[in-house]
Tab-separated table of C-alpha atoms in Angstrom:
chain	number	residue	atom	x	y	z
A	27	MET	CA	-0.076	-0.046	-0.075
A	28	ALA	CA	1.477	3.347	-1.021
A	29	LYS	CA	2.389	5.612	1.759
A	30	LYS	CA	0.199	8.742	1.931
A	31	GLU	CA	2.016	11.727	1.174
A	32	LYS	CA	1.895	14.189	4.060
A	33	THR	CA	0.993	17.599	3.243
A	34	PHE	CA	3.145	20.464	5.040
A	35	ARG	CA	0.909	22.853	6.698
A	36	PRO	CA	2.920	25.744	8.113
A	37	LYS	CA	1.568	26.971	11.457
A	38	ALA	CA	0.697	30.648	11.549
A	39	ARG	CA	2.886	32.267	14.145
A	40	VAL	CA	2.094	35.601	15.910
A	41	PRO	CA	5.202	37.418	17.286
A	42	ARG	CA	5.220	36.990	21.158
A	43	GLY	CA	5.481	40.863	21.623
A	44	PHE	CA	2.525	41.304	19.538
A	45	ARG	CA	0.498	38.734	21.375
A	46	ASP	CA	1.336	40.218	24.750
A	47	ARG	CA	0.346	43.688	23.505
A	48	LEU	CA	-2.818	42.595	21.972
A	49	GLY	CA	-3.551	40.506	25.186
A	50	ALA	CA	-2.855	43.544	27.347
A	51	GLU	CA	-5.243	45.593	25.143
A	52	ILE	CA	-8.115	43.120	25.320
A	53	ALA	CA	-7.597	42.698	29.138
A	54	ALA	CA	-7.618	46.548	29.484
A	55	GLU	CA	-10.995	46.724	27.478
A	56	ARG	CA	-12.489	43.952	29.598
A	57	ASP	CA	-11.517	45.548	32.848
A	58	MET	CA	-12.947	48.816	31.595
A	59	LEU	CA	-16.270	47.400	30.553
A	60	GLY	CA	-16.682	45.440	33.838
A	61	ARG	CA	-16.145	48.851	35.726
A	62	ILE	CA	-18.671	50.669	33.602
A	63	SER	CA	-21.261	47.709	33.645
A	64	ALA	CA	-20.978	47.695	37.486
A	65	VAL	CA	-22.232	51.190	37.473
A	66	TYR	CA	-25.022	50.552	35.206
A	67	GLU	CA	-26.057	47.535	37.059
A	68	ALA	CA	-26.072	49.479	40.417
A	69	HIS	CA	-28.437	51.999	39.080
A	70	GLY	CA	-30.891	49.111	38.017
A	71	PHE	CA	-30.022	48.848	34.210
A	72	ASP	CA	-30.255	45.378	32.741
A	73	PRO	CA	-28.039	44.224	29.900
A	74	LEU	CA	-29.329	43.809	26.237
A	75	GLU	CA	-27.700	42.381	23.170
A	76	THR	CA	-28.790	43.171	19.392
A	77	PRO	CA	-27.486	41.803	16.190
A	78	ALA	CA	-24.472	43.400	14.487
A	79	PHE	CA	-26.374	43.647	11.267
A	80	GLU	CA	-29.573	45.599	10.911
A	81	TYR	CA	-31.684	46.159	7.622
A	82	THR	CA	-30.302	49.487	6.533
A	83	ASP	CA	-33.900	51.203	6.394
A	84	ALA	CA	-33.910	50.418	10.235
A	85	LEU	CA	-31.014	52.820	10.495
A	86	GLY	CA	-31.981	55.154	7.883
A	87	LYS	CA	-31.976	58.902	8.234
A	88	PHE	CA	-31.295	58.537	12.040
A	89	LEU	CA	-27.625	58.149	11.455
A	90	PRO	CA	-26.300	61.214	13.232
A	91	ASP	CA	-24.314	63.914	11.538
A	92	VAL	CA	-24.760	62.661	7.996
A	93	ASP	CA	-26.949	63.900	5.141
A	94	ARG	CA	-27.370	60.844	3.213
A	95	PRO	CA	-28.856	57.421	4.717
A	96	ASN	CA	-26.157	55.293	3.800
A	97	GLN	CA	-23.137	57.574	4.113
A	98	GLY	CA	-20.694	56.509	6.934
A	99	VAL	CA	-21.980	52.827	7.180
A	100	PHE	CA	-20.671	49.568	5.654
A	101	SER	CA	-23.425	47.828	3.722
A	102	LEU	CA	-24.213	44.754	1.695
A	103	GLN	CA	-27.188	42.959	-0.060
A	104	ASP	CA	-28.506	39.682	1.029
A	105	ASP	CA	-29.874	36.975	-1.535
A	106	ASP	CA	-33.330	38.778	-1.615
A	107	ASP	CA	-31.535	42.175	-2.504
A	108	GLN	CA	-32.395	43.658	0.856
A	109	TRP	CA	-29.684	45.980	2.024
A	110	MET	CA	-28.115	45.329	5.521
A	111	SER	CA	-25.651	47.509	7.322
A	112	LEU	CA	-23.324	46.822	10.189
A	113	ARG	CA	-24.841	48.936	12.943
A	114	TYR	CA	-23.569	52.483	13.155
A	115	ASP	CA	-24.465	52.829	16.850
A	116	LEU	CA	-26.315	50.956	19.509
A	117	THR	CA	-29.466	53.445	19.623
A	118	ALA	CA	-31.208	52.497	16.453
A	119	PRO	CA	-31.060	48.799	16.981
A	120	LEU	CA	-32.565	49.650	20.573
A	121	ALA	CA	-35.451	51.523	19.066
A	122	ARG	CA	-36.185	48.666	16.625
A	123	TYR	CA	-36.120	46.253	19.713
A	124	VAL	CA	-38.480	48.386	21.707
A	125	ALA	CA	-41.036	48.701	19.014
A	126	GLU	CA	-40.924	44.921	18.270
A	127	ASN	CA	-41.297	44.180	21.897
A	128	TYR	CA	-43.353	47.164	23.146
A	129	ASP	CA	-46.192	45.545	24.823
A	130	ALA	CA	-44.050	42.983	26.767
A	131	LEU	CA	-41.548	45.415	28.098
A	132	PRO	CA	-41.777	47.334	31.426
A	133	LYS	CA	-42.096	51.116	30.995
A	134	PRO	CA	-39.908	52.761	31.519
A	135	PHE	CA	-37.525	50.275	29.934
A	136	ARG	CA	-33.978	50.578	31.283
A	137	ARG	CA	-31.061	48.892	29.532
A	138	TYR	CA	-27.465	49.071	28.871
A	139	GLN	CA	-25.565	47.463	25.884
A	140	MET	CA	-21.732	47.030	25.210
A	141	GLY	CA	-20.402	46.043	21.967
A	142	PRO	CA	-18.677	46.872	18.581
A	143	VAL	CA	-20.092	49.347	16.087
A	144	TRP	CA	-18.716	50.204	12.536
A	145	ARG	CA	-18.391	53.357	10.735
A	146	ASN	CA	-17.130	53.869	7.273
A	147	GLU	CA	-14.995	56.881	8.031
A	148	LYS	CA	-11.175	57.853	7.883
A	149	PRO	CA	-9.401	56.668	10.875
A	150	GLY	CA	-7.512	59.083	13.123
A	151	PRO	CA	-6.205	59.506	16.640
A	152	GLY	CA	-8.964	57.920	18.852
A	153	ARG	CA	-11.196	57.458	15.917
A	154	PHE	CA	-11.511	53.830	14.436
A	155	ARG	CA	-13.786	52.042	11.726
A	156	GLN	CA	-14.536	49.488	14.361
A	157	PHE	CA	-14.796	50.445	18.058
A	158	THR	CA	-16.615	49.533	21.082
A	159	GLN	CA	-19.563	51.645	22.584
A	160	CYS	CA	-21.088	51.374	25.918
A	161	ASP	CA	-24.623	52.717	25.943
A	162	VAL	CA	-27.222	53.262	28.560
A	163	ASP	CA	-30.861	54.343	27.895
A	164	THR	CA	-34.166	54.963	29.574
A	165	VAL	CA	-37.154	54.366	26.982
A	166	GLY	CA	-40.635	55.520	28.241
A	167	ALA	CA	-39.801	58.270	30.764
A	168	PRO	CA	-40.387	62.043	29.965
A	169	ALA	CA	-38.048	64.877	30.849
A	170	PRO	CA	-36.464	66.192	32.923
A	171	TYR	CA	-35.945	63.533	35.701
A	172	ALA	CA	-34.639	60.648	33.504
A	173	ASP	CA	-32.371	63.289	31.802
A	174	ALA	CA	-30.907	64.241	35.011
A	175	GLU	CA	-30.212	60.634	35.881
A	176	ILE	CA	-28.501	59.830	32.733
A	177	CYS	CA	-26.598	62.903	32.831
A	178	ALA	CA	-25.253	62.140	36.465
A	179	LEU	CA	-24.820	58.550	35.507
A	180	PHE	CA	-22.680	59.732	32.420
A	181	ALA	CA	-20.225	61.530	34.737
A	182	ASP	CA	-20.063	58.418	37.083
A	183	VAL	CA	-19.269	55.976	34.146
A	184	ILE	CA	-16.484	58.139	32.869
A	185	GLU	CA	-14.820	58.324	36.102
A	186	ALA	CA	-15.320	54.437	36.685
A	187	ALA	CA	-13.637	54.022	33.330
A	188	GLY	CA	-10.435	55.518	34.675
A	189	ILE	CA	-10.616	59.359	33.820
A	190	ALA	CA	-10.296	61.458	36.784
A	191	ARG	CA	-12.896	64.173	37.506
A	192	ASP	CA	-10.498	66.919	37.013
A	193	ASP	CA	-9.671	65.480	33.504
A	194	PHE	CA	-13.014	65.855	31.756
A	195	PHE	CA	-16.186	67.831	31.603
A	196	ILE	CA	-19.721	67.319	30.165
A	197	ARG	CA	-21.352	70.061	28.070
A	198	VAL	CA	-25.175	70.035	28.618
A	199	SER	CA	-27.503	71.925	26.175
A	200	ASN	CA	-30.909	71.383	24.666
A	201	ARG	CA	-32.237	71.242	21.230
A	202	LYS	CA	-35.278	73.217	22.049
A	203	ILE	CA	-32.846	76.291	23.050
A	204	VAL	CA	-31.499	75.995	19.482
A	205	ASP	CA	-35.014	75.890	18.143
A	206	GLY	CA	-35.733	79.011	20.138
A	207	LEU	CA	-32.854	80.776	18.552
A	208	PHE	CA	-34.202	80.090	15.030
A	209	GLU	CA	-37.503	81.431	16.316
A	210	LYS	CA	-35.709	84.481	17.499
A	211	ILE	CA	-34.099	85.150	14.138
A	212	ALA	CA	-36.966	84.266	12.056
A	213	LEU	CA	-35.514	80.976	10.539
A	214	ASP	CA	-37.967	78.465	11.827
A	215	GLY	CA	-40.366	76.640	9.541
A	216	GLU	CA	-39.648	74.204	6.686
A	217	ALA	CA	-39.018	76.980	4.166
A	218	ASN	CA	-35.852	77.917	6.095
A	219	ALA	CA	-34.348	74.348	6.502
A	220	GLU	CA	-31.489	74.858	4.253
A	221	THR	CA	-30.440	78.203	5.803
A	222	ARG	CA	-30.794	76.580	9.229
A	223	LEU	CA	-28.368	73.932	8.207
A	224	THR	CA	-25.882	76.449	7.189
A	225	VAL	CA	-26.306	78.411	10.189
A	226	MET	CA	-25.666	75.246	12.468
A	227	ARG	CA	-22.685	74.299	10.522
A	228	SER	CA	-21.297	77.679	10.797
A	229	MET	CA	-21.975	77.546	14.621
A	230	ASP	CA	-20.204	74.231	14.920
A	231	LYS	CA	-17.067	75.989	13.918
A	232	PHE	CA	-17.093	78.238	16.956
A	233	ASP	CA	-14.259	76.399	18.752
A	234	LYS	CA	-12.181	76.322	15.611
A	235	PHE	CA	-12.637	79.918	14.229
A	236	GLY	CA	-13.841	81.937	17.111
A	237	ALA	CA	-16.495	84.647	16.975
A	238	LYS	CA	-14.788	86.529	13.982
A	239	GLY	CA	-14.573	83.440	11.767
A	240	VAL	CA	-18.113	82.300	12.633
A	241	ALA	CA	-19.651	85.791	12.030
A	242	LEU	CA	-18.010	85.664	8.470
A	243	LEU	CA	-19.630	82.245	7.833
A	244	LEU	CA	-23.086	83.525	9.164
A	245	GLY	CA	-22.638	86.631	6.803
A	246	PRO	CA	-20.975	86.856	3.531
A	247	GLY	CA	-18.552	83.948	3.822
A	248	ARG	CA	-15.078	83.247	4.911
A	249	LYS	CA	-11.881	82.818	3.049
A	250	ASP	CA	-9.214	80.488	4.609
A	251	GLU	CA	-5.429	80.683	4.598
A	252	SER	CA	-5.193	78.647	1.307
A	253	GLY	CA	-7.461	80.964	-0.256
A	254	ASP	CA	-10.524	78.665	-0.536
A	255	PHE	CA	-13.872	80.556	0.097
A	256	THR	CA	-16.644	79.044	1.934
A	257	ASP	CA	-20.091	80.916	1.088
A	258	GLY	CA	-21.833	82.299	4.110
A	259	ALA	CA	-25.541	82.124	5.191
A	260	LYS	CA	-26.147	85.679	4.381
A	261	LEU	CA	-27.648	86.768	7.772
A	262	ASP	CA	-27.983	90.351	8.566
A	263	GLU	CA	-25.965	92.057	11.319
A	264	ASN	CA	-28.632	91.816	13.948
A	265	LYS	CA	-29.180	88.125	13.265
A	266	ILE	CA	-25.365	87.575	13.509
A	267	GLU	CA	-25.061	89.373	16.849
A	268	THR	CA	-28.016	87.137	18.208
A	269	VAL	CA	-26.307	83.969	17.163
A	270	LEU	CA	-22.917	85.167	18.511
A	271	ALA	CA	-24.570	86.168	21.970
A	272	PHE	CA	-26.077	82.788	22.069
A	273	LEU	CA	-22.658	80.924	21.267
A	274	THR	CA	-20.763	83.072	23.915
A	275	SER	CA	-23.280	82.339	26.783
A	276	GLY	CA	-21.154	79.481	28.118
A	277	PRO	CA	-19.040	79.453	31.198
A	278	GLU	CA	-15.825	79.575	28.956
A	279	ASN	CA	-16.899	82.911	27.817
A	280	SER	CA	-18.900	84.476	30.346
A	281	ASP	CA	-19.007	84.796	34.128
A	282	ALA	CA	-22.723	85.009	34.072
A	283	ASP	CA	-25.116	82.002	34.710
A	284	PRO	CA	-25.657	80.453	31.106
A	285	LEU	CA	-29.272	79.866	31.781
A	286	ASP	CA	-29.836	83.310	32.929
A	287	VAL	CA	-28.254	84.578	29.696
A	288	ILE	CA	-30.325	82.198	27.440
A	289	ALA	CA	-33.590	83.016	29.432
A	290	LYS	CA	-33.005	86.831	28.635
A	291	LEU	CA	-31.992	86.135	24.991
A	292	LEU	CA	-34.785	83.568	24.173
A	293	GLY	CA	-37.137	83.530	27.030
A	294	GLU	CA	-40.005	84.955	24.857
A	295	THR	CA	-39.724	82.230	22.456
A	296	LYS	CA	-41.799	79.108	23.019
A	297	SER	CA	-39.280	76.591	22.398
A	298	GLY	CA	-36.452	78.693	24.109
A	299	ALA	CA	-38.544	78.875	27.220
A	300	GLU	CA	-39.208	75.047	27.351
A	301	GLY	CA	-35.546	74.418	26.747
A	302	VAL	CA	-34.524	76.633	29.752
A	303	GLU	CA	-37.034	74.888	32.031
A	304	GLU	CA	-35.831	71.405	31.131
A	305	LEU	CA	-32.180	72.383	31.955
A	306	THR	CA	-33.284	74.064	35.138
A	307	GLY	CA	-35.084	70.862	35.910
A	308	ILE	CA	-31.896	68.690	35.419
A	309	LYS	CA	-29.950	71.040	37.591
A	310	SER	CA	-32.307	70.961	40.405
A	311	SER	CA	-32.651	67.136	40.246
A	312	ILE	CA	-28.907	66.569	40.611
A	313	PRO	CA	-28.233	67.408	44.369
A	314	ASP	CA	-24.411	67.748	43.835
A	315	PHE	CA	-24.453	69.397	40.286
A	316	ALA	CA	-22.272	72.114	41.196
A	317	ALA	CA	-19.631	69.651	42.405
A	318	ARG	CA	-19.764	67.517	39.273
A	319	PRO	CA	-17.848	68.180	36.015
A	320	MET	CA	-20.898	69.439	34.129
A	321	MET	CA	-21.423	72.878	32.506
A	322	PHE	CA	-24.539	74.334	30.503
A	323	ASP	CA	-23.106	75.213	27.134
A	324	CYS	CA	-25.438	76.079	24.340
A	325	SER	CA	-22.767	76.026	21.650
A	326	VAL	CA	-23.081	72.316	21.555
A	327	ILE	CA	-24.553	71.697	18.113
A	328	ARG	CA	-23.571	68.295	16.883
A	329	GLY	CA	-26.427	65.754	16.557
A	330	LEU	CA	-29.259	68.200	17.109
A	331	ASP	CA	-31.020	66.793	13.725
A	332	TYR	CA	-31.129	63.628	15.866
A	333	TYR	CA	-32.107	64.693	19.431
A	334	THR	CA	-35.210	66.471	20.583
A	335	GLY	CA	-34.494	67.768	23.960
A	336	PRO	CA	-31.370	67.867	26.300
A	337	VAL	CA	-27.957	66.992	24.784
A	338	PHE	CA	-24.920	65.805	26.479
A	339	GLU	CA	-21.341	65.820	25.344
A	340	ALA	CA	-18.187	64.774	27.239
A	341	GLU	CA	-14.551	66.161	26.471
A	342	PHE	CA	-11.193	66.222	27.908
A	343	LYS	CA	-10.214	69.379	29.654
A	344	SER	CA	-6.561	69.253	28.373
A	345	SER	CA	-5.108	68.124	25.031
A	346	LEU	CA	-3.067	64.856	25.170
A	347	THR	CA	0.317	64.429	23.427
A	348	ASP	CA	1.638	61.571	21.464
A	349	ALA	CA	5.094	60.076	21.782
A	350	LYS	CA	6.675	62.904	20.028
A	351	GLY	CA	5.069	65.419	22.154
A	352	ARG	CA	2.668	66.504	19.603
A	353	PRO	CA	-0.932	67.558	20.583
A	354	VAL	CA	-3.591	64.833	19.923
A	355	GLN	CA	-7.120	65.851	19.477
A	356	MET	CA	-9.290	63.070	20.740
A	357	GLY	CA	-12.606	64.845	20.302
A	358	SER	CA	-15.758	63.802	22.148
A	359	ILE	CA	-15.471	60.769	24.501
A	360	GLY	CA	-19.021	60.285	24.747
A	361	GLY	CA	-22.441	61.897	24.122
A	362	GLY	CA	-26.224	61.488	24.093
A	363	GLY	CA	-29.510	63.187	24.647
A	364	ARG	CA	-33.175	62.950	24.355
A	365	TYR	CA	-34.555	61.496	21.216
A	366	ASP	CA	-38.238	61.104	21.690
A	367	GLY	CA	-38.782	60.727	17.855
A	368	LEU	CA	-36.747	57.649	17.223
A	369	VAL	CA	-39.103	54.582	18.411
A	370	LYS	CA	-42.167	56.477	16.615
A	371	ARG	CA	-40.577	55.615	13.307
A	372	PHE	CA	-41.191	51.966	13.977
A	373	LYS	CA	-44.047	51.919	16.380
A	374	GLY	CA	-46.084	54.951	15.003
A	375	ILE	CA	-46.676	56.433	18.420
A	376	GLU	CA	-44.175	58.928	20.166
A	377	VAL	CA	-42.129	57.196	22.852
A	378	PRO	CA	-39.903	59.319	25.040
A	379	ALA	CA	-36.316	58.073	25.328
A	380	VAL	CA	-33.082	59.519	26.626
A	381	GLY	CA	-29.538	57.905	26.791
A	382	VAL	CA	-25.782	58.296	26.306
A	383	SER	CA	-23.122	56.406	24.612
A	384	VAL	CA	-19.360	56.104	25.993
A	385	GLY	CA	-16.695	55.448	23.459
A	386	VAL	CA	-14.645	52.897	25.223
A	387	SER	CA	-11.965	52.674	22.497
A	388	ARG	CA	-11.487	56.349	22.530
A	389	LEU	CA	-11.200	56.243	26.201
A	390	LEU	CA	-8.742	53.401	26.171
A	391	ALA	CA	-6.745	55.345	23.495
A	392	ALA	CA	-6.660	58.388	25.750
A	393	LEU	CA	-5.717	56.436	28.793
A	394	GLU	CA	-2.707	54.881	26.836
A	395	LEU	CA	-1.525	58.289	26.088
A	396	LYS	CA	-1.838	59.660	29.555
A	397	LYS	CA	0.077	56.551	30.763
A	398	ALA	CA	2.702	57.075	28.093
A	399	GLU	CA	2.981	60.748	29.440
A	400	ALA	CA	3.256	59.785	33.171
A	401	ASP	CA	5.613	56.864	32.202
A	402	SER	CA	7.940	58.991	30.263
A	403	PRO	CA	11.367	59.084	32.181
A	404	ARG	CA	12.655	62.542	33.139
A	405	GLY	CA	16.127	63.097	31.620
A	406	PRO	CA	19.123	64.466	33.360
A	407	VAL	CA	19.997	68.174	34.027
A	408	VAL	CA	22.386	69.032	31.131
A	409	VAL	CA	25.314	71.244	31.700
A	410	LEU	CA	26.090	72.971	28.533
A	411	ALA	CA	29.730	72.885	27.310
A	412	LEU	CA	30.133	76.258	25.710
A	413	GLU	CA	34.016	76.595	26.101
A	414	LYS	CA	36.362	73.674	25.834
A	415	ASP	CA	38.892	75.138	28.200
A	416	GLN	CA	36.306	75.213	30.969
A	417	MET	CA	35.342	71.499	30.744
A	418	ALA	CA	36.706	70.786	34.280
A	419	ASP	CA	34.235	73.598	35.719
A	420	TYR	CA	31.369	72.040	33.716
A	421	GLN	CA	32.168	68.652	35.232
A	422	ALA	CA	32.252	70.098	38.685
A	423	MET	CA	28.871	71.687	38.280
A	424	ALA	CA	27.550	68.314	37.309
A	425	ALA	CA	29.216	66.517	40.170
A	426	GLU	CA	27.805	68.866	42.542
A	427	LEU	CA	24.299	68.214	41.294
A	428	ARG	CA	24.930	64.493	41.542
A	429	ASN	CA	26.186	64.682	45.059
A	430	ALA	CA	22.717	66.352	45.819
A	431	GLY	CA	21.003	63.409	44.435
A	432	ILE	CA	20.085	65.120	41.050
A	433	ARG	CA	20.815	63.385	37.663
A	434	ALA	CA	23.073	65.359	35.756
A	435	GLU	CA	25.428	65.143	32.700
A	436	VAL	CA	27.798	67.450	30.700
A	437	TYR	CA	27.302	67.850	27.066
A	438	LEU	CA	30.277	66.138	25.415
A	439	GLY	CA	29.195	66.150	21.711
A	440	GLY	CA	31.229	69.223	20.549
A	441	SER	CA	28.278	71.178	18.883
A	442	ASN	CA	27.120	74.747	19.074
A	443	PHE	CA	24.633	76.286	21.572
A	444	ALA	CA	21.594	75.632	19.636
A	445	LYS	CA	22.381	72.016	18.996
A	446	GLN	CA	23.279	71.445	22.716
A	447	LEU	CA	19.901	72.774	23.652
A	448	LYS	CA	18.266	70.485	21.167
A	449	TYR	CA	20.065	67.619	22.567
A	450	ALA	CA	18.826	68.498	26.004
A	451	ASP	CA	15.366	68.518	24.568
A	452	LYS	CA	15.857	65.143	23.110
A	453	ARG	CA	17.315	63.872	26.374
A	454	SER	CA	13.856	65.056	28.048
A	455	ALA	CA	16.071	67.217	30.381
A	456	PRO	CA	14.096	69.407	32.795
A	457	MET	CA	16.671	72.266	32.533
A	458	ALA	CA	19.877	73.177	30.998
A	459	ILE	CA	22.789	74.973	32.829
A	460	ILE	CA	24.367	77.761	30.999
A	461	GLN	CA	27.589	79.460	31.651
A	462	GLY	CA	29.679	81.569	29.079
A	463	SER	CA	32.467	83.969	29.687
A	464	ASP	CA	30.116	86.754	30.627
A	465	GLU	CA	28.310	84.716	33.370
A	466	ARG	CA	31.850	83.410	34.544
A	467	ASP	CA	33.230	86.785	34.966
A	468	LYS	CA	30.348	87.695	37.243
A	469	GLY	CA	30.326	84.520	39.184
A	470	GLU	CA	27.108	83.651	37.766
A	471	LEU	CA	25.281	80.910	35.619
A	472	GLN	CA	21.801	80.802	33.774
A	473	ILE	CA	19.284	78.073	34.288
A	474	LYS	CA	16.924	77.419	31.459
A	475	ASP	CA	13.581	75.650	32.559
A	476	LEU	CA	13.076	73.475	29.434
A	477	ILE	CA	9.574	72.268	30.517
A	478	LEU	CA	8.162	75.508	31.386
A	479	GLY	CA	9.841	77.132	28.212
A	480	ALA	CA	7.984	74.606	26.042
A	481	GLU	CA	4.543	75.260	27.564
A	482	LEU	CA	5.051	79.025	27.343
A	483	SER	CA	6.247	78.772	23.672
A	484	LYS	CA	2.821	77.443	22.741
A	485	GLN	CA	1.113	80.377	24.293
A	486	ILE	CA	3.360	83.250	22.880
A	487	GLU	CA	3.188	83.744	19.264
A	488	ASP	CA	5.199	87.170	19.123
A	489	ASN	CA	8.926	86.262	19.244
A	490	ALA	CA	9.751	89.847	20.384
A	491	GLU	CA	7.449	89.051	23.368
A	492	TRP	CA	9.086	85.737	24.006
A	493	ARG	CA	12.581	87.314	23.774
A	494	GLU	CA	11.718	90.068	26.170
A	495	ALA	CA	9.949	87.836	28.846
A	496	GLN	CA	12.261	84.850	29.052
A	497	PRO	CA	10.290	83.716	32.084
A	498	ALA	CA	11.752	80.241	31.789
A	499	GLN	CA	15.458	81.315	31.901
A	500	PHE	CA	16.952	83.134	34.885
A	501	THR	CA	20.390	83.981	36.388
A	502	VAL	CA	21.751	82.737	39.766
A	503	LYS	CA	25.055	82.921	41.602
A	504	ARG	CA	27.342	80.152	40.850
A	505	SER	CA	27.350	79.057	44.483
A	506	GLU	CA	23.484	78.695	44.382
A	507	LEU	CA	23.360	76.134	41.563
A	508	VAL	CA	22.273	73.089	43.595
A	509	GLU	CA	19.618	75.155	45.578
A	510	ALA	CA	18.199	76.751	42.305
A	511	VAL	CA	17.917	73.511	40.595
A	512	LYS	CA	16.034	71.887	43.503
A	513	LYS	CA	13.494	74.696	43.402
A	514	VAL	CA	12.847	74.228	39.716
A	515	LEU	CA	12.521	70.266	40.073
A	516	ALA	CA	10.198	70.943	43.089
A	517	ARG	CA	7.527	72.585	41.013
A	518	LEU	CA	7.723	70.061	38.113
């Protein structure tokens, strides 16, 4: 009997380092999901799982922030030529589930869900085509008490995920207040739908372009640095002033209570008055509202075609940096609001609903960046070697610092002043010690705080102002070297 020939099947091997890293990422996500779900469970919410695929018409026009039904989703046709799409979020599947099981469900229906969602978008920092969302929703409860609970729960969940309370804030607004703005400037009604969309897009650029840039977009139009021109909404000056007053009502632009400002600006409009009343109800229903990382900010515009009442959006307070020290814009780390019209599309009756979605993948990416920042080792103090015949003195300075328990080294590369400072930056040195002939003749030296200098250089655009101020570089007596270095290190 002929011997059967063996077929060689090479085993796929994953590099150990990659396996370890992948395993750590999976473990981190599971740990975060466990902490978040514990908060949801503690508040009486039950888990729910829905399919990854939904019929595309079940998602339909309710995809947030897009103009065309299929934009931003991955879709395919089944054997019956029906279009199906990978779920864009977890809210539209929830609405379909509630409609199908409406009579059997307790009302209010309180559920949370965790799972992957897919968006056909360009990836970027903290932005992925597949990512994990973690939602919590209450269906069947009107405003404002369910909204207040969800808003407070939103803050609790972000903290449970590992983000310190001082590192994030939640902006709270209301779709009805924006509707009141359009009533105020006579842009309500179906005939003005296109102009309203242009105005909202312009308002959404407030953080990027400021009041001056938005005024141009609301008026004749704006030309950017490349020369490209964006046509404006063609509003008159009075309407532009009203929109800008609305946008600057938040705590970042005014010391006044935002709700008082909006009430005075839009209180005579029906929608504006209702929106202020609902936000006031949220504030009064959260006993420790003032101590929480929440603020009323009516400049929140994203998703307002989707929401019908209060809107919540969470962001980081400070920018993060990558491994090279470059700022990384993470965008929103979660958001939500009231969407009373979504279930109606399936059921035919209006069902009140409110919820928030936490972007777990984006939170994990942010925590990884923060961990990298915290783990980045501080380099040694670098003593610049500006004169070769003074090398013994430079080494003596470094020795004094080391004897005081401070890491220190003398630059030995033989480069000029600028390149020596560049070396110190690459070494992550907290400061550089500078002594040329002028300083030596006076018995002095200069200390350059490199960390403070880097921070200040981001804020000062005028080079003349920078040269005149030099707050990160100062002169001390040679005998005070160790004491001065210790003082700088103590505040870092």
